[in-house]
Tab-separated table of C-alpha atoms and ligand atoms in Angstrom:
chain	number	residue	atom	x	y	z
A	1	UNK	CA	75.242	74.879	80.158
A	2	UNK	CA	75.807	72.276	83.022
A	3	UNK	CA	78.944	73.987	84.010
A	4	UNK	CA	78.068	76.781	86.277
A	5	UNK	CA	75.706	74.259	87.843
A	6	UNK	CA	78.124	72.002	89.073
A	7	UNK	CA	79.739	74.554	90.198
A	8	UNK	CA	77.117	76.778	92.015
A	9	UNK	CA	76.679	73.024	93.867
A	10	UNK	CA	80.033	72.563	95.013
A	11	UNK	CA	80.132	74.427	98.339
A	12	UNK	CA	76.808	72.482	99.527
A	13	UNK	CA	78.156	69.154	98.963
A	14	UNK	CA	81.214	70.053	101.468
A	15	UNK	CA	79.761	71.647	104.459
A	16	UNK	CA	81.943	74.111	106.191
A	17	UNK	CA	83.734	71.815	108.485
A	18	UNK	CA	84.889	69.630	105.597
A	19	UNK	CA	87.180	72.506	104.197
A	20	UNK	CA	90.927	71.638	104.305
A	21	UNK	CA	91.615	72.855	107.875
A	22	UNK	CA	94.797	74.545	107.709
A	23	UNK	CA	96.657	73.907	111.240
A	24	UNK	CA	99.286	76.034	112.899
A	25	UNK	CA	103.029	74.550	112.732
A	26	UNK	CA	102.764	73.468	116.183
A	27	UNK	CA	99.580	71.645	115.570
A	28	UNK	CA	100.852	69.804	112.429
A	29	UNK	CA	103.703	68.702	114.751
A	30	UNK	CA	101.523	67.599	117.084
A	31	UNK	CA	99.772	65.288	114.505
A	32	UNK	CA	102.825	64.041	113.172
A	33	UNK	CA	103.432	60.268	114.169
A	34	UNK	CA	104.886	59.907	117.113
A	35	UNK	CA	108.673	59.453	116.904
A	36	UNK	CA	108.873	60.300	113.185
A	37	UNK	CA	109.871	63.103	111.181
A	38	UNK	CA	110.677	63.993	107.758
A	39	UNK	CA	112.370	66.902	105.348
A	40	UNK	CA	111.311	67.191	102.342
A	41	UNK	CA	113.228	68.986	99.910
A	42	UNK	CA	112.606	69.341	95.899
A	43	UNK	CA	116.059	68.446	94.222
A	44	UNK	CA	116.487	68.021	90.066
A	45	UNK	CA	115.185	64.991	90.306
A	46	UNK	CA	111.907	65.327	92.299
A	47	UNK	CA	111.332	65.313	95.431
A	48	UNK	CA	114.068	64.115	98.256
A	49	UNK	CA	112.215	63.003	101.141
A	50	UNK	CA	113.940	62.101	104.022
A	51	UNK	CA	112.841	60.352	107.106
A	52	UNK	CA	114.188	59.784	110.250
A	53	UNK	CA	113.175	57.992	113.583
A	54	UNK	CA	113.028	60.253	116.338
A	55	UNK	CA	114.335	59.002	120.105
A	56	UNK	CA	113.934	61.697	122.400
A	57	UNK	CA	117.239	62.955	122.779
A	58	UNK	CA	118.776	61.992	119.398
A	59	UNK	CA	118.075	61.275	115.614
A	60	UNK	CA	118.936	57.547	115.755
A	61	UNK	CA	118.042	56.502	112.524
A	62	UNK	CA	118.167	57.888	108.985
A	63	UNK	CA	117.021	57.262	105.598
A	64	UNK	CA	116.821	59.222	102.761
A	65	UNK	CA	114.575	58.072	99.469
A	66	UNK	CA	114.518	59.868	96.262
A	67	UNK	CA	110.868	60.020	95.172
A	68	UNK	CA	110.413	61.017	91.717
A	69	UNK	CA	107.972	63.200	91.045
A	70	UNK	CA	104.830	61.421	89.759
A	71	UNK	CA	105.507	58.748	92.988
A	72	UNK	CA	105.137	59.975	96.257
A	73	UNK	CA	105.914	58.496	99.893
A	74	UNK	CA	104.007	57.902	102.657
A	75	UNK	CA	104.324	56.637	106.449
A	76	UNK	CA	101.581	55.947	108.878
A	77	UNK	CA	100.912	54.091	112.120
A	78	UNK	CA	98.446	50.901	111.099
A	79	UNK	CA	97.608	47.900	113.186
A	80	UNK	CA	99.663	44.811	112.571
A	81	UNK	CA	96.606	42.672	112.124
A	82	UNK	CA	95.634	44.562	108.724
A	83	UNK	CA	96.694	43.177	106.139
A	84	UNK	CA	98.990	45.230	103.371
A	85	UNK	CA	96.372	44.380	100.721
A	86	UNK	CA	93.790	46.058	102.715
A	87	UNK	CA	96.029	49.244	103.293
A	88	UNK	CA	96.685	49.449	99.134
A	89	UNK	CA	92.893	49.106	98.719
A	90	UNK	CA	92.274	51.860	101.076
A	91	UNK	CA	95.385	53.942	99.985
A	92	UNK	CA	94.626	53.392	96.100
A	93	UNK	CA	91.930	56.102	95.981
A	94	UNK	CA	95.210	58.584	96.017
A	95	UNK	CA	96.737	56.382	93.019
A	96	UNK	CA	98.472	53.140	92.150
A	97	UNK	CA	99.308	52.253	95.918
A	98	UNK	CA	101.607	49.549	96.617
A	99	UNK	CA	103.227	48.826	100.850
A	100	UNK	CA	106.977	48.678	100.287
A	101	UNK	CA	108.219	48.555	103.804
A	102	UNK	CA	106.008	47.984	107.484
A	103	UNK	CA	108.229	48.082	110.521
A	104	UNK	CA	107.115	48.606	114.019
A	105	UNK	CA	103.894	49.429	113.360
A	106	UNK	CA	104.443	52.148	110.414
A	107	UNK	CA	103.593	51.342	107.107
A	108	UNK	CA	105.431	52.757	104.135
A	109	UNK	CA	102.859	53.474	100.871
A	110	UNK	CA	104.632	53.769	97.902
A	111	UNK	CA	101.598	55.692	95.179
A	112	UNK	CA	102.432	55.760	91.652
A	113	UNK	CA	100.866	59.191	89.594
A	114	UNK	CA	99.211	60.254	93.766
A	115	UNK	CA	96.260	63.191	93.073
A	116	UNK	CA	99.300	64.675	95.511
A	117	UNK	CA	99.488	68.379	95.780
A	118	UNK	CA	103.381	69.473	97.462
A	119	UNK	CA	102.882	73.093	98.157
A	120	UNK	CA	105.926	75.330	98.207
A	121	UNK	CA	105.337	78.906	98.580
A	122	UNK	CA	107.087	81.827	98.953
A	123	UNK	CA	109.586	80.982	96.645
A	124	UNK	CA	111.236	78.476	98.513
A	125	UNK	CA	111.234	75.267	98.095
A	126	UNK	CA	111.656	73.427	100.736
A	127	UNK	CA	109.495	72.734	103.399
A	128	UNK	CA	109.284	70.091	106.116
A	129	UNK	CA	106.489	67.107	105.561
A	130	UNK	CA	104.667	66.186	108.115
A	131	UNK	CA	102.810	63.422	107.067
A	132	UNK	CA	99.422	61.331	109.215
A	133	UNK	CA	97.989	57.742	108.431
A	134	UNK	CA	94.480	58.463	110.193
A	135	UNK	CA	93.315	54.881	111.661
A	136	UNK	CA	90.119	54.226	112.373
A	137	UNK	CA	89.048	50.609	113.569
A	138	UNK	CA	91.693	49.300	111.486
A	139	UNK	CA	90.789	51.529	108.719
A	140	UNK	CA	93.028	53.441	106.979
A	141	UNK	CA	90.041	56.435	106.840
A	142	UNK	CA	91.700	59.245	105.415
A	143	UNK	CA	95.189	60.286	104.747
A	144	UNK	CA	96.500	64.038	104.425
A	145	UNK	CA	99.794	65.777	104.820
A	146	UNK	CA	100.260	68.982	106.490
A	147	UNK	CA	103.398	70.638	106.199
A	148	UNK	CA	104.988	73.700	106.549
A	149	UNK	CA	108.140	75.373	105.624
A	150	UNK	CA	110.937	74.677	107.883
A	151	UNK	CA	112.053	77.973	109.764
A	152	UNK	CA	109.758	79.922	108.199
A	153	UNK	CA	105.806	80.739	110.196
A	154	UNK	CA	103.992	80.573	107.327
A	155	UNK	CA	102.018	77.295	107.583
A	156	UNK	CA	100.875	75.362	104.437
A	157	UNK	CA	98.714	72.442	103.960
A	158	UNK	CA	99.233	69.689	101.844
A	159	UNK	CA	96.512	68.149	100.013
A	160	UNK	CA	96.522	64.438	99.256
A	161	UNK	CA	92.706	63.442	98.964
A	162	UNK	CA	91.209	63.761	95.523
A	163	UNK	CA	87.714	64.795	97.191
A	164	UNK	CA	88.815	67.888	98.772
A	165	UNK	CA	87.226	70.799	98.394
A	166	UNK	CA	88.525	74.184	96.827
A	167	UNK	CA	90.884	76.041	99.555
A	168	UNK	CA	90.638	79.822	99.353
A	169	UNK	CA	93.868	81.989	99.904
A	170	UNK	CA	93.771	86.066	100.683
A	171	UNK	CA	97.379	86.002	99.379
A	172	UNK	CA	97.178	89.981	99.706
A	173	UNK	CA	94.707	92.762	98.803
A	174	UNK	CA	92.892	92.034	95.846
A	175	UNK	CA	94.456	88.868	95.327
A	176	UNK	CA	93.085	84.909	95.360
A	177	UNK	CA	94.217	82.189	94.713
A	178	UNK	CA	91.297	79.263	95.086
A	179	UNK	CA	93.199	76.345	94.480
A	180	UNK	CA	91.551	73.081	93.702
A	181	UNK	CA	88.296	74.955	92.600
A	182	UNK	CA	87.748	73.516	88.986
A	183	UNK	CA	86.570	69.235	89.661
A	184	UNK	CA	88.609	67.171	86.876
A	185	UNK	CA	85.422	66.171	85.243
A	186	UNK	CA	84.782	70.222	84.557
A	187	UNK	CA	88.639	70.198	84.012
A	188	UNK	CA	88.269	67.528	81.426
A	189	UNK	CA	85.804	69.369	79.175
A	190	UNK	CA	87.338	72.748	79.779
A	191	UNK	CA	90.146	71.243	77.991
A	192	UNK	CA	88.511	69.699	75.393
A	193	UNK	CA	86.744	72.672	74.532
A	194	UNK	CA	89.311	74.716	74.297
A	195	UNK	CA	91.984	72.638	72.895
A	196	UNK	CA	89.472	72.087	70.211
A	197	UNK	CA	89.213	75.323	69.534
A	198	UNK	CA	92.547	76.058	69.353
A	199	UNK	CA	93.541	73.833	67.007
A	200	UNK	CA	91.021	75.259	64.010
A	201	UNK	CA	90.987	78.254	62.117
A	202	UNK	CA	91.801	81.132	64.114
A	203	UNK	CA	93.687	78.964	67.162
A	204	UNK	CA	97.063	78.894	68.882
A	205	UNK	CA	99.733	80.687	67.152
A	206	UNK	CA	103.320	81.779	68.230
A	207	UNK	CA	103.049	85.758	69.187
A	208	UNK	CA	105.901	87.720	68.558
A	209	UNK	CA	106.324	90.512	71.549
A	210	UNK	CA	108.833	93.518	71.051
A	211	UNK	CA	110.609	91.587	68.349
A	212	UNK	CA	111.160	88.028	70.092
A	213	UNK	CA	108.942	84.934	69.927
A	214	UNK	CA	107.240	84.532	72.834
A	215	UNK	CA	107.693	81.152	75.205
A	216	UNK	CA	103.970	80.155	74.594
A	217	UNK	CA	101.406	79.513	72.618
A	218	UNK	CA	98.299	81.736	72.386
A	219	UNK	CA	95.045	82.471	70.638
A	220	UNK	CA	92.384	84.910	72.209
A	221	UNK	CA	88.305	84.434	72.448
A	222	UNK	CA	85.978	87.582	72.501
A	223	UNK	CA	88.288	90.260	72.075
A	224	UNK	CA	92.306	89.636	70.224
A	225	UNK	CA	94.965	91.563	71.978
A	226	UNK	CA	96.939	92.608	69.107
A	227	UNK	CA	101.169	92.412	70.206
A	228	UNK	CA	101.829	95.099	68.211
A	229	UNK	CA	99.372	97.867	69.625
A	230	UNK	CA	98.977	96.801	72.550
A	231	UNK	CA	94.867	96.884	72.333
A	232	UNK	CA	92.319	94.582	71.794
A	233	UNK	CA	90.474	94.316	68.575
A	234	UNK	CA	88.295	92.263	66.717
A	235	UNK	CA	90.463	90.834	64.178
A	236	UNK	CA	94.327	89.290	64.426
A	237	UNK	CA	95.778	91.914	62.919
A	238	UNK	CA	99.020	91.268	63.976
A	239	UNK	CA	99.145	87.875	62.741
A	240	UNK	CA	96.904	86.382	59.682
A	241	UNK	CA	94.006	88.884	60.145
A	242	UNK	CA	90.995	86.361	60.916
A	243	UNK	CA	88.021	87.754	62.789
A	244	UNK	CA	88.734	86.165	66.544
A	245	UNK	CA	86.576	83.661	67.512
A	246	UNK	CA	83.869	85.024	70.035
A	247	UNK	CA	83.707	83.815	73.359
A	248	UNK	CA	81.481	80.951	74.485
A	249	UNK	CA	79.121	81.410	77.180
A	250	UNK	CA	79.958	78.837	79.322
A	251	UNK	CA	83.756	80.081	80.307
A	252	UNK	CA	82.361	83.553	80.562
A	253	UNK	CA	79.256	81.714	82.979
A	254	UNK	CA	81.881	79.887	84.997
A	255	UNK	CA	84.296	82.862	85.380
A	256	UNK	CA	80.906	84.578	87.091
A	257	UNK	CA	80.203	81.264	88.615
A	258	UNK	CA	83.348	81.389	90.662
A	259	UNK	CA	83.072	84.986	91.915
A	260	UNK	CA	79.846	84.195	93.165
A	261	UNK	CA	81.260	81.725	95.246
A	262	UNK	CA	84.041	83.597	96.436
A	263	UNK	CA	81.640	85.915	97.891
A	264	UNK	CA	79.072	82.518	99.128
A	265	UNK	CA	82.401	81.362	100.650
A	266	UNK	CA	83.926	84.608	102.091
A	267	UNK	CA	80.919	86.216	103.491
A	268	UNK	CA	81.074	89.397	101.397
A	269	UNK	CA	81.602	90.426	98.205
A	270	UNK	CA	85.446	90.522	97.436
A	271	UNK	CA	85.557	91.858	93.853
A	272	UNK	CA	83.358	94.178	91.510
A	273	UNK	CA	81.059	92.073	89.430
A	274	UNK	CA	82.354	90.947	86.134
A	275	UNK	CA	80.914	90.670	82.278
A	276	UNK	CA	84.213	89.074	80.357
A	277	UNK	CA	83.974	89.587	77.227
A	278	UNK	CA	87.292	88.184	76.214
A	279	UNK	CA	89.516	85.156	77.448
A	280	UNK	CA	93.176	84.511	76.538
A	281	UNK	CA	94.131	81.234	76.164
A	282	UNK	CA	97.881	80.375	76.435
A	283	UNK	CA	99.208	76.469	76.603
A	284	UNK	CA	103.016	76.647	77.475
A	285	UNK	CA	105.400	73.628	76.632
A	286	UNK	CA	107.428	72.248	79.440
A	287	UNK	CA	109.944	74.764	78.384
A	288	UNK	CA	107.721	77.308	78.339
A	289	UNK	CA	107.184	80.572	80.336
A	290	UNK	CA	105.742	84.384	80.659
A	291	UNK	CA	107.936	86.872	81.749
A	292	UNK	CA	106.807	90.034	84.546
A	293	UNK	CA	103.906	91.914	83.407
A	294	UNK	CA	101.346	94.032	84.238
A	295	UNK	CA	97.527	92.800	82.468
A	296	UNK	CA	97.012	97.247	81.725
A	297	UNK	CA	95.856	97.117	78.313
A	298	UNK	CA	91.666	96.846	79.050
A	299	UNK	CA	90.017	99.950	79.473
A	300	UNK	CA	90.946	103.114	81.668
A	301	UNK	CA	87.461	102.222	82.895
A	302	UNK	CA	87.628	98.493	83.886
A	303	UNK	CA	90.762	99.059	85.419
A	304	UNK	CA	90.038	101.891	87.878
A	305	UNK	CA	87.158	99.820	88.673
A	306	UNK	CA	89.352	97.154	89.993
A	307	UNK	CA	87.586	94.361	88.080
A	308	UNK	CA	89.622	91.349	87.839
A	309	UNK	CA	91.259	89.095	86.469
A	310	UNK	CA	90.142	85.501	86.988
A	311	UNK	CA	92.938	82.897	85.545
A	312	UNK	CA	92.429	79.004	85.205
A	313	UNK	CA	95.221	76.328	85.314
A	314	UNK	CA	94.757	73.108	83.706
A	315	UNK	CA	97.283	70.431	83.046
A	316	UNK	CA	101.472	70.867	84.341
A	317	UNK	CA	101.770	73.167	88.053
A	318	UNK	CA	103.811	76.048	87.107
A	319	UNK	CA	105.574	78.339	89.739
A	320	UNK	CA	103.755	81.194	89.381
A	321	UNK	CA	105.052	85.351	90.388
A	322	UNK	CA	103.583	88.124	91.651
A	323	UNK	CA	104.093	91.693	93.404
A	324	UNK	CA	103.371	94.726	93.773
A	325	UNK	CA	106.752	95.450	91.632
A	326	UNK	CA	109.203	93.590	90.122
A	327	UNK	CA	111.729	94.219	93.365
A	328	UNK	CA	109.347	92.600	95.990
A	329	UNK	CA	107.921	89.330	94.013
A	330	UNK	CA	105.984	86.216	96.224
A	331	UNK	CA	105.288	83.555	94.406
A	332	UNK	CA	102.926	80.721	94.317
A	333	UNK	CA	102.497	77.144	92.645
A	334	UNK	CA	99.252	76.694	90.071
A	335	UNK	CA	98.554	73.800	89.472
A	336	UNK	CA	95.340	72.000	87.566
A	337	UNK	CA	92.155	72.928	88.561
A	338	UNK	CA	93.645	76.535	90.695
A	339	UNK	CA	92.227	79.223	90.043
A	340	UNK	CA	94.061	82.742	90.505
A	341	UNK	CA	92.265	85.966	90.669
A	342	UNK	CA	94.087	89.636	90.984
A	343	UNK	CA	91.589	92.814	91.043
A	344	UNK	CA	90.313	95.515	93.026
A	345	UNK	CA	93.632	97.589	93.808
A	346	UNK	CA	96.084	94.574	93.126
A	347	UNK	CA	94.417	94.896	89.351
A	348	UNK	CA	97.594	96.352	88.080
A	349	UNK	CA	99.644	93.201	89.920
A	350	UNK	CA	103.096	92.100	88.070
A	351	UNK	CA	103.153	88.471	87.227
A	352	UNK	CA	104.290	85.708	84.806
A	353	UNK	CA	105.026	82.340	84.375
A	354	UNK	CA	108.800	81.295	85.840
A	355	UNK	CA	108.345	77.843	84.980
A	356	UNK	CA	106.619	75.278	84.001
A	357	UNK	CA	106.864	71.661	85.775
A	358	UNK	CA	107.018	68.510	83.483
A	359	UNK	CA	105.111	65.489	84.031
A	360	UNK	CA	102.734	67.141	86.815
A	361	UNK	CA	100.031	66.715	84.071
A	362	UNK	CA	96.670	65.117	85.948
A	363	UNK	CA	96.396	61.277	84.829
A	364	UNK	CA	92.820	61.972	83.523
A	365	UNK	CA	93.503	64.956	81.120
A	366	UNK	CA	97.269	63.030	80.175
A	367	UNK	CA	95.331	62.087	77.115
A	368	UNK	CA	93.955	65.017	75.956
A	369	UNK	CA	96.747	67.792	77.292
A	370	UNK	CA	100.578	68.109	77.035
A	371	UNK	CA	102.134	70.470	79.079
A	372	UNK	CA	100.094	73.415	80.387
A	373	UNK	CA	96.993	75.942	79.558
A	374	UNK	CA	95.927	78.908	80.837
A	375	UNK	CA	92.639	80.885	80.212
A	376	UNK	CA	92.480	84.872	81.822
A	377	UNK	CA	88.937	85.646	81.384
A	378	UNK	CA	88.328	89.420	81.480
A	379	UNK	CA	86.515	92.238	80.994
A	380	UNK	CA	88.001	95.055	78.628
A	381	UNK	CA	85.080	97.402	78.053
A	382	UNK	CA	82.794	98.575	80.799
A	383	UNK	CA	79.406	99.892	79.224
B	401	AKG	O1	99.602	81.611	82.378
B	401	AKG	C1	99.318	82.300	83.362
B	401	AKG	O2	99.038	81.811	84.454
B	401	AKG	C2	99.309	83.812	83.252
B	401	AKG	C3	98.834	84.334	81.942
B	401	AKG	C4	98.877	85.817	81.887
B	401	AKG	O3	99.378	86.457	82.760
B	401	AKG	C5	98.294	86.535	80.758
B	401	AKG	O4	97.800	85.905	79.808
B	401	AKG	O5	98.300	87.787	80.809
B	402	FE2	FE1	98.862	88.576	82.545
């Protein structure tokens, strides 16, 4: 009951100007710390980030760091008066932070599990990092990465504080990707919930799909959409034939919730209003995956209608695809807490699951979720 609550009071406790500003890449250099740059680039083994000293007319000094992926790296200008226990107090918000390395007048931050968020988009992944200590007073007041892909115009933001707020992306008609929208305490009992659920009579099985088990595991709430026929029913006929379990109000509440923000957020109203009356819930191993489809099997009438599809991502990021058809495919990273919404005339979008990223699980739901779930809420039947 509290959840759409929370929720509805989420864009008043971060007025406008507190939204992730998203800078220009000439901007974000212009941020960067003097005399500093850095490439980051994601190799098998996490992330390589390098960085190099800048002198005006050469690179005279190089380093390179392998930074696994549940540590991450960071460089600022400080004062040398504060002290490095002061900086890891102020820096341990982001995670376990510990000063490896302070030389004239950078520190180097070392975080352990950081609430880090490396974007890489468009299918590539590499991008360049440029990376701000804000001082304030001898305050370490804030630190955020902005970044964007090397070569490339497309600017991307990089989102190290734990407090931001949700950042919308248009990524193309009819499609959204809110990322950050779900707060872990909301993240934490959406995953209870459902796991919960899952695990009882009725739950997570193994679907077989034109003859091969599928990469995932899945049970459906509301409505079961049956492999075999390719419609939605009220009993798992294609498995063990129990009744589905029906759909609790809150996710269908919260699904609303966020549309109604979208529209607070956007100024307008982006998609047709929703009922869902069905949400399928799919938790993929590390291995796991979904290959290219198209969501077709509601009805002729919610379809046409264009009303969408609203997807949650709890637990591991996963690279996630998308296009028009299968020849032109973007794709995009979800990660715990996004939220990704195709509808209107992108409702017939092809997507899946490349791949899943292991050990990107949140600390706080480490306990309670391995790997990665997914909920679609949607609406099959329009009245
Ligand atoms: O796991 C995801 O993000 C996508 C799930 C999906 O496409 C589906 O259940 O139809
Ligand atoms: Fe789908």
């Amino acid at each position: 009951m509290l959840l759409p609550m929370q929720l509805a009071s989420k864009p008043k406790n971060y007025p406008e100007h507190q939204w992730p500003l998203i800078l220009p890449p000439q901007q974000a250099r212009a941020v960067a710390p003097p005399q500093m740059g850095f490439g980051g680039k994601f190799g098998p083994r996490g992330l390589l980030l390098s960085c190099f000293l800048l002198r005006p007319e050469r690179v005279n000094r190089y380093r390179r760091w392998q930074v696994p992926r549940h540590q991450a790296l960071f460089v600022g200008g400080v004062p040398p008066e504060m002290a490095s226990q002061e900086i890891e107090e102020h820096m341990g918000k982001y995670g376990e932070a510990r000063v490896v390395k302070r030389c004239r007048g950078y520190v180097y931050v070392r975080l352990e599990d950081p609430e880090v968020r490396w974007h890489a988009t468009a299918g590539s992944s590499t991008g360049l990092f440029l990376i701000e200590v804000k001082t304030n007073e001898h305050h370490v007041r804030r630190a955020h990465a902005i970044c964007h892909l090397c070569g490339l115009s497309r600017q991307w933001y990089c989102k190290v504080d734990p407090e931001y707020p949700p950042r919308v992306r248009l990524l193309m008609d009819g499609v959204v990707h809110i990322e950050n929208m779900l707060s872990m305490e909301l993240q934490m009992n959406l995953v209870q919930q459902v796991m919960s659920l899952g695990g009882g009579s009725a739950g997570f099985y193994t679907p077989r799909f034109e003859g091969r088990e599928m990469k995932l595991q899945t049970f459906c709430l509301g409505r079961h959409w049956d492999t075999r026929s390719h419609e939605y029913c009220d009993a798992r006929l294609d498995h063990d034939n129990l009744p589905v379990l029906a759909l609790p109000s809150n996710l269908s509440e919260l699904a609303q919730g966020i549309l109604s923000d979208l529209d607070q957020k956007c100024g307008e109203v982006i998609f047709p209003k929703m009922e869902p009356d069905t949400c399928i819930v799919n938790h993929y191993s590390a291995s796991g995956s979904l290959g290219l489809h198209q969501d077709s099997d509601e009805s002729e009438a919610s379809i046409s209608a264009g009303i969408p599809v609203l997807s949650m991502s709890f637990g591991c990021s996963a690279r996630f695809l998308f296009g028009d058809d299968g020849n032109s495919l973007r794709s995009t990273m979800l990660r715990s807490g996004d939220v990704f919404i195709f509808g209107n005339s992108a409702r017939l979008l092809q997507h899946g699951i490349a791949k899943v990223f292991p050990r990107t699980v949140p600390k706080r739901l480490k306990e309670i979720l391995k790997g990665r779930l997914n909920l679609t809420l949607r609406q099959t039947e329009v009245d």
